Amino acid sequence: MSLKSVPNTLSLVVEAHRVSRTYSIGSHCHQALNQVSLEIRKGDFCDIAGPSGSGKTTLLNILGCLDRPTEGDVLIEGVSTKKFSVNELAKFRSENLGFIFQTFNLIPTLSALENVEYPLLLLSRTYRSRRELAEEALKIVGLENFKRNRPGQLSGGQRQRVAIARALVKKPLLILADEPTANLDRKNSIEILDLMSRLHEENGVTFLFSSHDPLVLKRATKISYLSDGRQEPIPSEERMKDVA
Amino acid sequence: MWLRIKIAFRNAFRNRRRSLLNIFMIASAVAAIVVFEGFTHNMISGLRETTVQTQTGHLQLALRSFWEKKSNKPKQNLIKSYQRVVTELLKDKRIQYAAGKLEFFGLLSKGDESMSVRIITLDPQKEVSRNKHFRFREGKALHKNRPFQVAVGNGLARKLGLKANSNVSILTHTYDGVVNAMDFEVSGIFQTDIAEFDDSTLLIPLKTAQELLDTTAVEQIVVGLKSSWDTTMVKDSVRAVLAGIDPDIQVKTWYQIATLYKQVSMFNRVQNTMVQFILMALVLLSIMNTVGMSILERTGEIGTIRALGEKRAAVVFQFLMEGLFLGLGGVLLGILGAICIAKGFNAMNIPIIFPGASAPIFIKIEVLYSAILKASLLGLGITILAAVIPAHRASKMNIVEALRYNI
Ligand SMILES: Nc1ncnc2c1ncn2[C@@H]1O[C@H](COP(=O)(O)OP(=O)(O)O)[C@@H](O)[C@H]1O
Ligand SMILES: [Mg+2]
């Protein structure tokens, strides 16, 4: 299903190996994912696509080590995460993963700059290096003039840029983005995606999306299509969708 | 670290009205504790001074049989070697005075009216400081040169209509059971603020009492110290002195004898502890509720920082810090408030009558360092404790579930 990237086992970042995830709601079970496998390699711009409720977020959360599969395994650079403790997973996320959310999820009491600094705080960086890196990241997303603003004083598009800077600042192995454009208008969506494409192409940042937005699909170098928790070939009409 | 403190600080004051309400709550509790402790401390130490100075002295010496109250022959309770004991004791520089004491009952009459009274001796020559501590509403204290004068308690004087210079007679019986009577002049009317004492007690010079009771001995030896702090240490050395003279004489400290003081201070301690407990329980519940509510409101945010890789312990730490800020704010405000309340009350001179007191005293509140320390530690401890439980719950939240609260 790869369009552009060249397979390379050495550059494997994370891998879902036949993962299933069931939610028990009261007495009955709901299978949100069924035997799904997906490999994310360095340099991928991968999208998990599929209609609403098909299990995109569930798969993304499992690959992002926020959730554990009920069956199957998630491998980080070839190593199983089954035996990882909660704190070990947290450490892995803090060191290697960046997250971008549909709802931006900035911390409202912190300024844009402090929000971007936050992930470096978890890495025990010095104040000076935190500031330097955070300012640099804000510059990359074009918000160097808004560093003192709190999230409440920023527009949706600007907030998502801050979130991108926050994901970017620690130079992670992989950035996971769950429906990053769902709360943005078309113009802002295009700007945000252009920014991410640029980061992908110029800086080699690896992205994993969960999104059914045609704008994302168009840019993806690799697509995993889910329907009702199962992996399926991408229906041709999805690709043909007019995004112009 | 600094950024973490900054985050906690901003979060603590995120909902300004709620935080201020909490701070005010803690401050009220802290102020109440400091004020009440200061108030009762003043009352208790006043009672202690009065008790020690006018009644018990610091140490009391008497025969074992006297303390055990076994013998119904009071004569056997008399200390015959008392002059020698007093001379020996006065060699100790920490001792201010040592004097013999007798206590007995008699019939006090003025004209046709009579009343049974408690008669306590005082040695005006030796017990100068004790003599001084009786506050005289009218007339004068006893004097070594006026042996046939007695001083009468305020309440007692009122009942018999006595004034300074009134003529009275005392009827009692000697240790040998012979009835004896003497005429006296009232030197003055005193007031110790302990109603029970002022309503029934009459002071008489020791020498005269010995004449009246036809004895040269005493029942007790009262020892006054220059400093109350030395009480226990002097007690031990007095014991050593006594062992060489009469091993049957036993020493008690004022604290062992002062029943009223013991009851009042115990009552106050119990009362203060109970009030403090209730206040702290209220603070605990209110803070727990606030922190719990703010955690609920910030579920999504907790999910976010956990997704970014924040450890569970760090989440607990953050909420504890927030609790600590509320606690600190409350404690500081509370101490300030207590100082203001104390100043205000002390300036207003509000009179109040305690149970067991014979006259009103003015409310005086002393802001004690010990009370401040206690209230601060309690206040901070309780706020942190109140934050621990919800914070722990927050740290256990499922990340994916928590993230869904972001809307
Ligand atoms: N915590 C949960 N408890 C129960 N069911 C859930 C939970 N999370 C997701 N689901 C269900 O799992 C399915 C997949 O959800 P999700 O991964 O969020 O889909 P998508 O992101 O593709 O819209 C849905 O049917 C959803 O209702
Ligand atoms: Mg989703």
CSV table of C-alpha atoms in Angstrom, one decimal, chain A residues 23 61 66-67 86-87 90-91 93-94 99 101 103 105 107-111 114 117-119 121-122 130-131 150 166 170, chain B residues 1-4 6-7 10-11 14 300-301 303-313 318 398-401 403 406-407:
chain,number,residue,atom,x,y,z
A,23,TYR,CA,-14.4,-2.7,24.5
A,61,ASN,CA,-3.8,5.3,20.3
A,66,LEU,CA,-1.5,5.4,24.9
A,67,ASP,CA,-3.6,2.2,24.9
A,86,VAL,CA,3.1,2.3,32.5
A,87,ASN,CA,6.1,4.5,33.4
A,90,ALA,CA,5.4,7.2,29.4
A,91,LYS,CA,9.1,7.6,29.2
A,93,ARG,CA,6.3,8.7,24.6
A,94,SER,CA,8.1,11.7,26.3
A,99,PHE,CA,1.0,14.2,19.6
A,101,PHE,CA,-5.0,16.4,18.6
A,103,THR,CA,-9.1,19.6,19.8
A,105,ASN,CA,-5.3,20.3,23.7
A,107,ILE,CA,-2.7,23.8,28.4
A,108,PRO,CA,-4.9,27.0,28.9
A,109,THR,CA,-2.8,28.4,31.7
A,110,LEU,CA,0.4,28.4,29.8
A,111,SER,CA,1.5,30.8,27.1
A,114,GLU,CA,5.4,27.6,27.6
A,117,GLU,CA,8.5,24.1,26.3
A,118,TYR,CA,6.4,21.6,28.2
A,119,PRO,CA,7.6,18.4,26.5
A,121,LEU,CA,10.4,19.9,30.8
A,122,LEU,CA,9.6,16.2,30.9
A,130,ARG,CA,14.1,24.8,26.5
A,131,ARG,CA,13.6,28.4,25.6
A,150,ARG,CA,-2.3,32.1,26.0
A,166,ARG,CA,4.9,21.3,20.8
A,170,LYS,CA,11.8,17.4,20.9
B,1,MET,CA,11.2,22.7,38.3
B,2,TRP,CA,10.4,26.4,38.2
B,3,LEU,CA,8.0,26.0,35.3
B,4,ARG,CA,6.3,23.2,37.2
B,6,LYS,CA,4.6,28.2,37.9
B,7,ILE,CA,2.1,25.8,36.4
B,10,ARG,CA,-1.5,29.3,37.9
B,11,ASN,CA,-3.7,26.3,38.2
B,14,ARG,CA,-7.4,29.4,37.8
B,300,GLY,CA,-8.9,16.3,29.4
B,301,GLU,CA,-5.8,18.2,30.3
B,303,GLY,CA,-5.0,13.1,29.5
B,304,THR,CA,-3.0,15.5,27.4
B,305,ILE,CA,0.0,15.8,29.7
B,306,ARG,CA,0.0,12.0,30.3
B,307,ALA,CA,-0.1,11.5,26.5
B,308,LEU,CA,2.9,13.8,26.3
B,309,GLY,CA,4.7,11.4,28.6
B,310,GLU,CA,4.1,12.9,32.0
B,311,LYS,CA,4.5,10.2,34.7
B,312,ARG,CA,1.8,9.4,37.2
B,313,ALA,CA,3.8,10.7,40.1
B,318,GLN,CA,1.2,18.8,40.4
B,398,ASN,CA,-7.0,6.0,31.8
B,399,ILE,CA,-5.3,8.2,29.2
B,400,VAL,CA,-7.5,7.4,26.3
B,401,GLU,CA,-10.7,8.0,28.3
B,403,LEU,CA,-8.4,12.5,26.3
B,406,ASN,CA,-11.2,17.5,25.5
B,407,ILE,CA,-13.9,19.2,23.5
